[in-house]
């Protein structure tokens, strides 16, 4: 007999970023020459000074269950980082270490959202915000932004979307997939609106903080009037090339932090002990030590901008952060290439995989079905080859 799954799982989608990356990996394994621009994962190795810190933690035998909330010295390093980089004052009891920032986002949504509560998602949003909202019983309310405004949410749009049922907004700067980075003034303007609605909380996902080419970064919690309602999410995966180590963290009002610990105590316990110890070196080393990766991403950004601009039909803006381009591809809709009719971004993504052997992620997964996401967390040679193939596959 077929297993009967819950209604919750029947309506849940698989993460499209991960699904596409796995599809590309399968095709590669079968011998096809696929270039994957799907997953947002740095192609660098974790820096040696962090690996050495992990080795030391193993020598010191950190093999037992770590505290659910995270080791005290790990949380102290997070408090130092938030003060040094973001001028934010948090106490260690406001910080919770998790198995990646994705879990921190889930925890925060789980403790704040009651069934039927509305959750604002400026789109394009990162794929998992929508599905996490559904999982915790919330109602996703998307607020569409466009490339003309660099995919940024305006205060008027925010105000128009808030209702008495709004409980949370899940926000991302620098944004995956658009690469937009909000200035302090822009956050302050959104904060002015939020000040009027004390029932609304903000999850501010700042995982791409360091991968930012604007030279400036503002954290949402710096807007002091709403700081108590901001859940600051960050981690080490992207900036320190530590995606497989699985550590992220959050900082929030102590009551929210405590509630998140309660969830973790029932679901996963504390994050990996060795990885927790290793991130102390990452956080204390700060941005300077990984500047070489940011510089490499910036070179690739300049290269991909040129390559994309050179392909008729892509409407491109220059992203200021993260490592994605999110061009509008609607000019291709209704056209036929090599016998394949392109009706939407998903068709285009599948066609590029088939014809050009280049893996991308459809904008539909991010709530902007007229766009396509290209990750440029890969070497320049591969990027050049990928866009040559894309150009060939899309001759008008
Ligand atoms: N955040 C990355 C991405 O968007 C990694 C995959 C995931 O967790 O979705 O590609």
mmCIF file of C-alpha atoms and ligand atoms in Angstrom:
data_model
loop_
_atom_site.group_PDB
_atom_site.id
_atom_site.type_symbol
_atom_site.label_atom_id
_atom_site.label_comp_id
_atom_site.label_asym_id
_atom_site.label_seq_id
_atom_site.Cartn_x
_atom_site.Cartn_y
_atom_site.Cartn_z
ATOM 1 C CA UNK A 1 0.000 0.000 0.000
ATOM 2 C CA UNK A 2 1.160 3.519 -0.814
ATOM 3 C CA UNK A 3 2.129 5.508 2.314
ATOM 4 C CA UNK A 4 -0.364 8.254 3.103
ATOM 5 C CA UNK A 5 1.591 11.465 3.591
ATOM 6 C CA UNK A 6 0.394 14.480 5.534
ATOM 7 C CA UNK A 7 -1.425 17.364 3.871
ATOM 8 C CA UNK A 8 1.501 19.538 4.960
ATOM 9 C CA UNK A 9 3.988 17.643 2.835
ATOM 10 C CA UNK A 10 1.636 17.325 -0.135
ATOM 11 C CA UNK A 11 1.537 21.081 -0.579
ATOM 12 C CA UNK A 12 5.241 21.625 0.086
ATOM 13 C CA UNK A 13 7.554 22.171 -2.898
ATOM 14 C CA UNK A 14 11.096 20.853 -3.066
ATOM 15 C CA UNK A 15 13.721 23.612 -2.980
ATOM 16 C CA UNK A 16 14.198 24.536 -6.654
ATOM 17 C CA UNK A 17 17.773 25.719 -6.118
ATOM 18 C CA UNK A 18 18.739 22.375 -4.683
ATOM 19 C CA UNK A 19 16.637 20.364 -7.165
ATOM 20 C CA UNK A 20 18.291 22.082 -10.126
ATOM 21 C CA UNK A 21 21.776 21.624 -8.678
ATOM 22 C CA UNK A 22 21.094 17.928 -8.129
ATOM 23 C CA UNK A 23 19.751 17.555 -11.672
ATOM 24 C CA UNK A 24 22.898 19.208 -13.054
ATOM 25 C CA UNK A 25 25.105 16.929 -10.926
ATOM 26 C CA UNK A 26 23.224 13.823 -12.181
ATOM 27 C CA UNK A 27 23.658 14.872 -15.804
ATOM 28 C CA UNK A 28 27.354 15.537 -15.179
ATOM 29 C CA UNK A 29 27.764 12.113 -13.609
ATOM 30 C CA UNK A 30 26.125 10.531 -16.650
ATOM 31 C CA UNK A 31 28.959 12.020 -18.699
ATOM 32 C CA UNK A 32 27.313 15.190 -20.041
ATOM 33 C CA UNK A 33 29.311 18.405 -20.036
ATOM 34 C CA UNK A 34 26.956 20.482 -17.889
ATOM 35 C CA UNK A 35 27.981 23.835 -16.418
ATOM 36 C CA UNK A 36 26.051 24.511 -13.241
ATOM 37 C CA UNK A 37 25.130 28.117 -12.604
ATOM 38 C CA UNK A 38 22.280 26.974 -10.395
ATOM 39 C CA UNK A 39 23.484 26.623 -6.831
ATOM 40 C CA UNK A 40 24.642 29.553 -4.744
ATOM 41 C CA UNK A 41 27.738 27.927 -3.386
ATOM 42 C CA UNK A 42 31.267 29.415 -3.384
ATOM 43 C CA UNK A 43 33.737 27.344 -5.408
ATOM 44 C CA UNK A 44 36.526 28.165 -2.911
ATOM 45 C CA UNK A 45 37.817 25.920 -0.149
ATOM 46 C CA UNK A 46 37.233 26.881 3.466
ATOM 47 C CA UNK A 47 40.318 28.947 4.496
ATOM 48 C CA UNK A 48 43.075 27.027 6.308
ATOM 49 C CA UNK A 49 42.934 29.087 9.518
ATOM 50 C CA UNK A 50 39.323 27.933 9.983
ATOM 51 C CA UNK A 51 40.134 24.311 9.186
ATOM 52 C CA UNK A 52 43.007 24.508 11.715
ATOM 53 C CA UNK A 53 40.581 25.750 14.367
ATOM 54 C CA UNK A 54 38.378 22.716 13.655
ATOM 55 C CA UNK A 55 41.374 20.382 13.941
ATOM 56 C CA UNK A 56 42.248 21.947 17.268
ATOM 57 C CA UNK A 57 38.666 21.423 18.474
ATOM 58 C CA UNK A 58 38.974 17.749 17.535
ATOM 59 C CA UNK A 59 42.285 17.473 19.398
ATOM 60 C CA UNK A 60 40.540 19.020 22.374
ATOM 61 C CA UNK A 61 37.860 16.326 22.029
ATOM 62 C CA UNK A 62 34.747 18.406 21.552
ATOM 63 C CA UNK A 63 32.823 15.249 20.761
ATOM 64 C CA UNK A 64 29.868 15.492 23.137
ATOM 65 C CA UNK A 65 26.483 17.159 22.705
ATOM 66 C CA UNK A 66 27.057 20.905 22.594
ATOM 67 C CA UNK A 67 24.583 23.189 24.409
ATOM 68 C CA UNK A 68 21.380 23.544 22.349
ATOM 69 C CA UNK A 69 21.751 27.343 22.240
ATOM 70 C CA UNK A 70 25.386 27.085 21.113
ATOM 71 C CA UNK A 71 28.722 27.176 22.980
ATOM 72 C CA UNK A 72 29.175 30.295 25.080
ATOM 73 C CA UNK A 73 32.480 31.197 23.388
ATOM 74 C CA UNK A 74 30.854 30.800 19.954
ATOM 75 C CA UNK A 75 28.023 33.092 20.974
ATOM 76 C CA UNK A 76 30.523 35.569 22.425
ATOM 77 C CA UNK A 77 32.328 35.634 19.069
ATOM 78 C CA UNK A 78 28.972 36.331 17.368
ATOM 79 C CA UNK A 79 28.290 39.174 19.832
ATOM 80 C CA UNK A 80 31.761 40.639 19.030
ATOM 81 C CA UNK A 81 31.132 40.353 15.300
ATOM 82 C CA UNK A 82 27.735 42.064 15.512
ATOM 83 C CA UNK A 83 29.290 44.898 17.507
ATOM 84 C CA UNK A 84 32.402 45.290 15.334
ATOM 85 C CA UNK A 85 30.730 45.065 11.909
ATOM 86 C CA UNK A 86 27.189 46.252 12.546
ATOM 87 C CA UNK A 87 27.449 48.380 15.660
ATOM 88 C CA UNK A 88 24.722 46.226 17.214
ATOM 89 C CA UNK A 89 24.649 45.520 20.932
ATOM 90 C CA UNK A 90 23.424 42.059 21.740
ATOM 91 C CA UNK A 91 23.869 39.997 24.868
ATOM 92 C CA UNK A 92 24.938 36.334 24.582
ATOM 93 C CA UNK A 93 21.479 35.262 25.739
ATOM 94 C CA UNK A 94 20.053 36.859 22.581
ATOM 95 C CA UNK A 95 22.121 34.676 20.274
ATOM 96 C CA UNK A 96 21.260 31.147 19.093
ATOM 97 C CA UNK A 97 23.551 28.999 16.961
ATOM 98 C CA UNK A 98 21.839 26.660 14.463
ATOM 99 C CA UNK A 99 22.566 24.119 11.749
ATOM 100 C CA UNK A 100 22.780 26.801 9.083
ATOM 101 C CA UNK A 101 20.933 30.087 8.788
ATOM 102 C CA UNK A 102 18.088 28.271 7.006
ATOM 103 C CA UNK A 103 17.288 26.599 10.329
ATOM 104 C CA UNK A 104 17.505 29.952 12.126
ATOM 105 C CA UNK A 105 14.932 31.369 9.700
ATOM 106 C CA UNK A 106 12.680 28.367 10.196
ATOM 107 C CA UNK A 107 12.969 28.594 13.997
ATOM 108 C CA UNK A 108 12.119 32.291 14.017
ATOM 109 C CA UNK A 109 9.117 31.824 11.716
ATOM 110 C CA UNK A 110 7.969 28.860 13.807
ATOM 111 C CA UNK A 111 8.003 30.802 17.066
ATOM 112 C CA UNK A 112 6.355 33.939 15.684
ATOM 113 C CA UNK A 113 3.721 32.835 13.177
ATOM 114 C CA UNK A 114 0.372 31.365 14.232
ATOM 115 C CA UNK A 115 -1.869 29.595 11.696
ATOM 116 C CA UNK A 116 -3.419 32.114 9.313
ATOM 117 C CA UNK A 117 -0.997 34.934 10.099
ATOM 118 C CA UNK A 118 0.176 36.850 7.061
ATOM 119 C CA UNK A 119 3.857 36.853 6.213
ATOM 120 C CA UNK A 120 5.147 39.532 3.857
ATOM 121 C CA UNK A 121 7.617 38.360 1.251
ATOM 122 C CA UNK A 122 9.062 41.049 -1.010
ATOM 123 C CA UNK A 123 9.629 39.219 -4.289
ATOM 124 C CA UNK A 124 11.954 38.083 -5.637
ATOM 125 C CA UNK A 125 12.330 36.208 -2.366
ATOM 126 C CA UNK A 126 14.676 33.353 -1.651
ATOM 127 C CA UNK A 127 12.888 30.073 -2.452
ATOM 128 C CA UNK A 128 12.714 28.734 1.089
ATOM 129 C CA UNK A 129 10.980 31.810 2.601
ATOM 130 C CA UNK A 130 7.760 30.893 0.820
ATOM 131 C CA UNK A 131 7.817 27.227 1.736
ATOM 132 C CA UNK A 132 8.872 27.900 5.350
ATOM 133 C CA UNK A 133 5.924 30.292 5.641
ATOM 134 C CA UNK A 134 3.583 27.528 4.466
ATOM 135 C CA UNK A 135 5.197 24.947 6.769
ATOM 136 C CA UNK A 136 4.602 27.081 9.851
ATOM 137 C CA UNK A 137 0.970 27.665 8.847
ATOM 138 C CA UNK A 138 1.374 31.269 7.711
ATOM 139 C CA UNK A 139 -0.156 32.877 4.631
ATOM 140 C CA UNK A 140 2.517 34.132 2.215
ATOM 141 C CA UNK A 141 1.743 37.641 0.923
ATOM 142 C CA UNK A 142 4.128 38.532 -1.862
ATOM 143 C CA UNK A 143 5.025 42.105 -2.741
ATOM 144 C CA UNK A 144 6.328 42.270 -6.253
ATOM 145 C CA UNK A 145 9.354 44.406 -7.046
ATOM 146 C CA UNK A 146 10.801 44.884 -10.514
ATOM 147 C CA UNK A 147 14.148 45.246 -12.194
ATOM 148 C CA UNK A 148 13.381 48.913 -12.977
ATOM 149 C CA UNK A 149 13.626 49.634 -9.236
ATOM 150 C CA UNK A 150 16.601 47.288 -8.751
ATOM 151 C CA UNK A 151 14.119 44.853 -7.174
ATOM 152 C CA UNK A 152 13.843 46.958 -4.032
ATOM 153 C CA UNK A 153 10.784 47.215 -1.816
ATOM 154 C CA UNK A 154 9.502 50.771 -1.379
ATOM 155 C CA UNK A 155 7.903 52.146 1.820
ATOM 156 C CA UNK A 156 4.618 52.696 -0.057
ATOM 157 C CA UNK A 157 4.516 49.083 -1.236
ATOM 158 C CA UNK A 158 5.225 47.902 2.304
ATOM 159 C CA UNK A 159 2.523 50.096 3.828
ATOM 160 C CA UNK A 160 -0.050 48.935 1.266
ATOM 161 C CA UNK A 161 0.640 45.270 2.052
ATOM 162 C CA UNK A 162 0.282 45.457 5.852
ATOM 163 C CA UNK A 163 -3.045 44.334 7.320
ATOM 164 C CA UNK A 164 -4.164 43.604 10.900
ATOM 165 C CA UNK A 165 -3.215 39.940 10.237
ATOM 166 C CA UNK A 166 0.388 40.745 9.239
ATOM 167 C CA UNK A 167 2.789 39.171 11.690
ATOM 168 C CA UNK A 168 6.104 38.978 9.919
ATOM 169 C CA UNK A 169 8.164 40.145 6.967
ATOM 170 C CA UNK A 170 11.048 38.016 5.703
ATOM 171 C CA UNK A 171 13.634 40.378 4.316
ATOM 172 C CA UNK A 172 16.999 39.816 2.666
ATOM 173 C CA UNK A 173 19.908 42.200 2.103
ATOM 174 C CA UNK A 174 22.044 41.637 0.034
ATOM 175 C CA UNK A 175 19.298 39.797 -1.776
ATOM 176 C CA UNK A 176 19.338 36.321 -3.198
ATOM 177 C CA UNK A 177 18.422 36.249 -6.108
ATOM 178 C CA UNK A 178 18.500 39.927 -7.125
ATOM 179 C CA UNK A 179 21.820 40.977 -5.586
ATOM 180 C CA UNK A 180 20.266 44.238 -4.346
ATOM 181 C CA UNK A 181 21.737 45.844 -1.254
ATOM 182 C CA UNK A 182 19.592 48.257 0.777
ATOM 183 C CA UNK A 183 21.239 51.447 2.032
ATOM 184 C CA UNK A 184 20.800 52.613 5.619
ATOM 185 C CA UNK A 185 18.466 55.373 4.373
ATOM 186 C CA UNK A 186 16.315 52.841 2.527
ATOM 187 C CA UNK A 187 16.087 50.637 5.620
ATOM 188 C CA UNK A 188 15.257 53.671 7.744
ATOM 189 C CA UNK A 189 12.407 54.561 5.365
ATOM 190 C CA UNK A 190 11.003 51.016 5.626
ATOM 191 C CA UNK A 191 11.560 51.197 9.392
ATOM 192 C CA UNK A 192 9.424 54.352 9.564
ATOM 193 C CA UNK A 193 6.495 52.383 8.147
ATOM 194 C CA UNK A 194 7.125 49.398 10.441
ATOM 195 C CA UNK A 195 7.285 51.685 13.472
ATOM 196 C CA UNK A 196 3.558 52.272 13.027
ATOM 197 C CA UNK A 197 2.718 48.554 13.167
ATOM 198 C CA UNK A 198 4.086 47.120 16.412
ATOM 199 C CA UNK A 199 2.598 43.665 15.708
ATOM 200 C CA UNK A 200 4.906 43.141 12.708
ATOM 201 C CA UNK A 201 8.266 41.365 13.152
ATOM 202 C CA UNK A 202 11.108 41.311 10.666
ATOM 203 C CA UNK A 203 13.411 38.424 9.888
ATOM 204 C CA UNK A 204 16.420 40.103 8.315
ATOM 205 C CA UNK A 205 18.494 37.514 6.494
ATOM 206 C CA UNK A 206 21.977 39.023 6.098
ATOM 207 C CA UNK A 207 23.872 35.896 5.049
ATOM 208 C CA UNK A 208 25.455 37.716 2.059
ATOM 209 C CA UNK A 209 26.625 40.682 4.164
ATOM 210 C CA UNK A 210 30.303 40.308 3.205
ATOM 211 C CA UNK A 211 29.619 39.575 -0.454
ATOM 212 C CA UNK A 212 28.796 43.141 -1.123
ATOM 213 C CA UNK A 213 30.540 45.349 -3.678
ATOM 214 C CA UNK A 214 29.032 48.656 -2.572
ATOM 215 C CA UNK A 215 31.574 49.164 0.215
ATOM 216 C CA UNK A 216 28.753 49.795 2.696
ATOM 217 C CA UNK A 217 26.411 47.556 4.610
ATOM 218 C CA UNK A 218 23.495 48.383 6.883
ATOM 219 C CA UNK A 219 21.823 45.863 9.135
ATOM 220 C CA UNK A 220 18.044 46.173 9.636
ATOM 221 C CA UNK A 221 18.444 46.069 13.430
ATOM 222 C CA UNK A 222 20.450 49.309 13.225
ATOM 223 C CA UNK A 223 17.078 51.045 12.893
ATOM 224 C CA UNK A 224 16.742 51.423 16.630
ATOM 225 C CA UNK A 225 12.987 52.115 16.781
ATOM 226 C CA UNK A 226 12.272 48.563 15.567
ATOM 227 C CA UNK A 227 15.383 46.725 16.789
ATOM 228 C CA UNK A 228 13.443 44.606 19.303
ATOM 229 C CA UNK A 229 11.290 43.276 16.479
ATOM 230 C CA UNK A 230 14.151 42.422 14.138
ATOM 231 C CA UNK A 231 15.562 38.904 14.097
ATOM 232 C CA UNK A 232 19.034 39.227 12.617
ATOM 233 C CA UNK A 233 20.081 36.121 10.721
ATOM 234 C CA UNK A 234 23.611 35.494 9.542
ATOM 235 C CA UNK A 235 26.074 32.667 9.097
ATOM 236 C CA UNK A 236 29.389 31.600 7.664
ATOM 237 C CA UNK A 237 28.410 29.473 4.636
ATOM 238 C CA UNK A 238 28.732 32.066 1.903
ATOM 239 C CA UNK A 239 31.435 34.456 3.101
ATOM 240 C CA UNK A 240 33.797 31.818 4.455
ATOM 241 C CA UNK A 241 33.022 29.094 1.883
ATOM 242 C CA UNK A 242 31.645 26.857 4.632
ATOM 243 C CA UNK A 243 28.407 25.570 3.095
ATOM 244 C CA UNK A 244 29.025 21.978 4.199
ATOM 245 C CA UNK A 245 29.854 22.826 7.812
ATOM 246 C CA UNK A 246 26.236 23.745 8.536
ATOM 247 C CA UNK A 247 26.401 26.585 11.035
ATOM 248 C CA UNK A 248 24.326 29.746 11.114
ATOM 249 C CA UNK A 249 23.046 32.001 13.830
ATOM 250 C CA UNK A 250 20.427 34.496 14.872
ATOM 251 C CA UNK A 251 20.258 37.401 17.294
ATOM 252 C CA UNK A 252 16.922 38.607 18.610
ATOM 253 C CA UNK A 253 14.885 39.703 21.605
ATOM 254 C CA UNK A 254 15.734 37.269 24.480
ATOM 255 C CA UNK A 255 12.168 35.898 24.520
ATOM 256 C CA UNK A 256 12.366 35.032 20.803
ATOM 257 C CA UNK A 257 15.846 33.546 21.230
ATOM 258 C CA UNK A 258 14.653 31.380 24.129
ATOM 259 C CA UNK A 259 11.665 30.151 22.124
ATOM 260 C CA UNK A 260 13.977 29.189 19.241
ATOM 261 C CA UNK A 261 16.138 27.195 21.656
ATOM 262 C CA UNK A 262 13.006 25.361 22.805
ATOM 263 C CA UNK A 263 12.312 24.293 19.202
ATOM 264 C CA UNK A 264 15.900 23.217 18.612
ATOM 265 C CA UNK A 265 15.865 21.236 21.851
ATOM 266 C CA UNK A 266 13.064 19.107 20.423
ATOM 267 C CA UNK A 267 14.160 18.898 16.818
ATOM 268 C CA UNK A 268 17.930 18.944 16.302
ATOM 269 C CA UNK A 269 19.754 19.792 19.588
ATOM 270 C CA UNK A 270 22.808 22.034 19.232
ATOM 271 C CA UNK A 271 24.702 22.568 15.977
ATOM 272 C CA UNK A 272 27.786 20.465 15.206
ATOM 273 C CA UNK A 273 30.310 20.985 18.038
ATOM 274 C CA UNK A 274 33.480 21.067 15.892
ATOM 275 C CA UNK A 275 31.928 23.457 13.386
ATOM 276 C CA UNK A 276 30.755 25.749 16.196
ATOM 277 C CA UNK A 277 34.317 25.966 17.535
ATOM 278 C CA UNK A 278 35.722 26.571 14.044
ATOM 279 C CA UNK A 279 33.481 29.548 13.343
ATOM 280 C CA UNK A 280 35.050 31.457 16.224
ATOM 281 C CA UNK A 281 38.172 31.767 14.049
ATOM 282 C CA UNK A 282 36.045 32.782 11.052
ATOM 283 C CA UNK A 283 34.106 35.451 12.947
ATOM 284 C CA UNK A 284 37.131 36.905 14.745
ATOM 285 C CA UNK A 285 39.151 36.929 11.498
ATOM 286 C CA UNK A 286 36.410 39.022 9.907
ATOM 287 C CA UNK A 287 36.118 40.243 6.364
ATOM 288 C CA UNK A 288 39.750 41.203 5.715
ATOM 289 C CA UNK A 289 40.905 37.613 5.653
ATOM 290 C CA UNK A 290 38.427 36.591 2.972
ATOM 291 C CA UNK A 291 38.640 39.742 0.853
ATOM 292 C CA UNK A 292 40.347 37.692 -1.901
ATOM 293 C CA UNK A 293 37.109 35.750 -2.436
ATOM 294 C CA UNK A 294 35.036 38.918 -2.568
ATOM 295 C CA UNK A 295 37.472 40.393 -5.104
ATOM 296 C CA UNK A 296 37.169 37.252 -7.235
ATOM 297 C CA UNK A 297 33.352 37.428 -7.085
ATOM 298 C CA UNK A 298 33.528 41.063 -8.117
ATOM 299 C CA UNK A 299 35.684 40.255 -11.171
ATOM 300 C CA UNK A 300 33.192 37.573 -12.167
ATOM 301 C CA UNK A 301 30.316 39.988 -11.657
ATOM 302 C CA UNK A 302 31.909 42.454 -14.095
ATOM 303 C CA UNK A 303 32.548 39.642 -16.574
ATOM 304 C CA UNK A 304 29.011 38.190 -16.423
ATOM 305 C CA UNK A 305 27.465 41.650 -16.746
ATOM 306 C CA UNK A 306 29.367 42.140 -20.004
ATOM 307 C CA UNK A 307 28.525 38.665 -21.274
ATOM 308 C CA UNK A 308 24.825 38.956 -20.452
ATOM 309 C CA UNK A 309 24.551 42.431 -21.960
ATOM 310 C CA UNK A 310 25.927 40.964 -25.135
ATOM 311 C CA UNK A 311 22.997 38.537 -25.533
ATOM 312 C CA UNK A 312 19.950 40.175 -27.118
ATOM 313 C CA UNK A 313 16.779 39.618 -25.064
ATOM 314 C CA UNK A 314 18.219 39.717 -21.543
ATOM 315 C CA UNK A 315 17.232 42.788 -19.537
ATOM 316 C CA UNK A 316 20.006 43.045 -16.949
ATOM 317 C CA UNK A 317 20.758 45.256 -13.968
ATOM 318 C CA UNK A 318 24.063 45.360 -12.157
ATOM 319 C CA UNK A 319 23.733 43.576 -8.788
ATOM 320 C CA UNK A 320 25.626 45.104 -5.854
ATOM 321 C CA UNK A 321 25.841 42.029 -3.662
ATOM 322 C CA UNK A 322 25.560 38.219 -3.363
ATOM 323 C CA UNK A 323 26.656 36.198 -6.422
ATOM 324 C CA UNK A 324 23.658 36.107 -8.697
ATOM 325 C CA UNK A 325 22.280 37.815 -11.772
ATOM 326 C CA UNK A 326 18.513 37.882 -12.110
ATOM 327 C CA UNK A 327 17.770 39.196 -15.612
ATOM 328 C CA UNK A 328 14.277 39.678 -17.000
ATOM 329 C CA UNK A 329 13.921 37.142 -19.793
ATOM 330 C CA UNK A 330 10.348 37.857 -20.871
ATOM 331 C CA UNK A 331 11.583 38.948 -24.328
ATOM 332 C CA UNK A 332 12.086 35.238 -25.098
ATOM 333 C CA UNK A 333 8.525 34.228 -24.218
ATOM 334 C CA UNK A 334 6.483 33.122 -27.228
ATOM 335 C CA UNK A 335 9.632 32.522 -29.319
ATOM 336 C CA UNK A 336 10.824 29.179 -30.683
ATOM 337 C CA UNK A 337 14.473 28.110 -30.629
ATOM 338 C CA UNK A 338 15.645 24.909 -32.312
ATOM 339 C CA UNK A 339 12.060 23.638 -32.342
ATOM 340 C CA UNK A 340 11.406 24.398 -28.656
ATOM 341 C CA UNK A 341 8.763 26.992 -27.828
ATOM 342 C CA UNK A 342 9.579 29.097 -24.763
ATOM 343 C CA UNK A 343 6.419 30.085 -22.875
ATOM 344 C CA UNK A 344 7.925 31.072 -19.552
ATOM 345 C CA UNK A 345 11.131 31.195 -17.494
ATOM 346 C CA UNK A 346 10.818 27.535 -16.496
ATOM 347 C CA UNK A 347 10.701 26.542 -20.180
ATOM 348 C CA UNK A 348 13.759 28.702 -20.788
ATOM 349 C CA UNK A 349 15.641 27.182 -17.865
ATOM 350 C CA UNK A 350 14.849 23.640 -19.104
ATOM 351 C CA UNK A 351 15.730 24.568 -22.677
ATOM 352 C CA UNK A 352 19.112 25.986 -21.624
ATOM 353 C CA UNK A 353 19.845 22.805 -19.696
ATOM 354 C CA UNK A 354 18.889 20.636 -22.694
ATOM 355 C CA UNK A 355 20.408 22.697 -25.478
ATOM 356 C CA UNK A 356 23.295 24.626 -23.903
ATOM 357 C CA UNK A 357 23.956 22.277 -20.985
ATOM 358 C CA UNK A 358 23.850 25.238 -18.632
ATOM 359 C CA UNK A 359 21.899 24.888 -15.388
ATOM 360 C CA UNK A 360 20.033 27.935 -14.049
ATOM 361 C CA UNK A 361 17.079 28.428 -11.700
ATOM 362 C CA UNK A 362 13.712 29.654 -12.945
ATOM 363 C CA UNK A 363 12.471 32.979 -11.560
ATOM 364 C CA UNK A 364 9.179 31.260 -10.753
ATOM 365 C CA UNK A 365 10.875 29.697 -7.718
ATOM 366 C CA UNK A 366 11.599 33.221 -6.419
ATOM 367 C CA UNK A 367 8.188 34.711 -7.189
ATOM 368 C CA UNK A 368 9.286 36.603 -10.341
ATOM 369 C CA UNK A 369 8.308 34.316 -13.235
ATOM 370 C CA UNK A 370 9.712 36.662 -15.887
ATOM 371 C CA UNK A 371 13.276 36.271 -14.606
ATOM 372 C CA UNK A 372 16.007 33.641 -14.530
ATOM 373 C CA UNK A 373 18.743 33.257 -11.903
ATOM 374 C CA UNK A 374 22.373 32.707 -12.835
ATOM 375 C CA UNK A 375 24.840 32.048 -10.002
ATOM 376 C CA UNK A 376 28.355 33.273 -10.742
ATOM 377 C CA UNK A 377 30.022 31.447 -7.849
ATOM 378 C CA UNK A 378 32.127 29.606 -10.384
ATOM 379 C CA UNK A 379 35.391 30.200 -12.294
ATOM 380 C CA UNK A 380 35.755 32.767 -15.099
ATOM 381 C CA UNK A 381 36.564 30.200 -17.775
ATOM 382 C CA UNK A 382 33.427 28.235 -17.029
ATOM 383 C CA UNK A 383 31.376 31.407 -16.940
ATOM 384 C CA UNK A 384 32.720 32.514 -20.314
ATOM 385 C CA UNK A 385 31.973 29.118 -21.836
ATOM 386 C CA UNK A 386 28.500 28.994 -20.255
ATOM 387 C CA UNK A 387 27.416 32.345 -21.665
ATOM 388 C CA UNK A 388 28.872 31.491 -25.084
ATOM 389 C CA UNK A 389 26.608 28.445 -25.101
ATOM 390 C CA UNK A 390 23.601 30.413 -23.863
ATOM 391 C CA UNK A 391 24.143 32.989 -26.607
ATOM 392 C CA UNK A 392 24.334 30.282 -29.270
ATOM 393 C CA UNK A 393 21.185 28.611 -28.008
ATOM 394 C CA UNK A 394 19.202 31.856 -28.075
ATOM 395 C CA UNK A 395 19.843 33.286 -31.532
ATOM 396 C CA UNK A 396 16.767 35.292 -32.581
HETATM 397 N N1 LIG B 1 21.114 29.533 -0.769
HETATM 398 C C1 LIG B 1 21.713 28.894 -1.905
HETATM 399 C C2 LIG B 1 20.951 29.134 -3.181
HETATM 400 O O1 LIG B 1 20.017 29.870 -3.195
HETATM 401 C C3 LIG B 1 21.959 27.451 -1.609
HETATM 402 C C4 LIG B 1 20.868 26.474 -1.863
HETATM 403 C C5 LIG B 1 19.733 26.637 -0.934
HETATM 404 O O2 LIG B 1 19.890 26.374 0.258
HETATM 405 O O3 LIG B 1 18.695 27.042 -1.449
HETATM 406 O O4 LIG B 1 21.336 28.621 -4.187
#
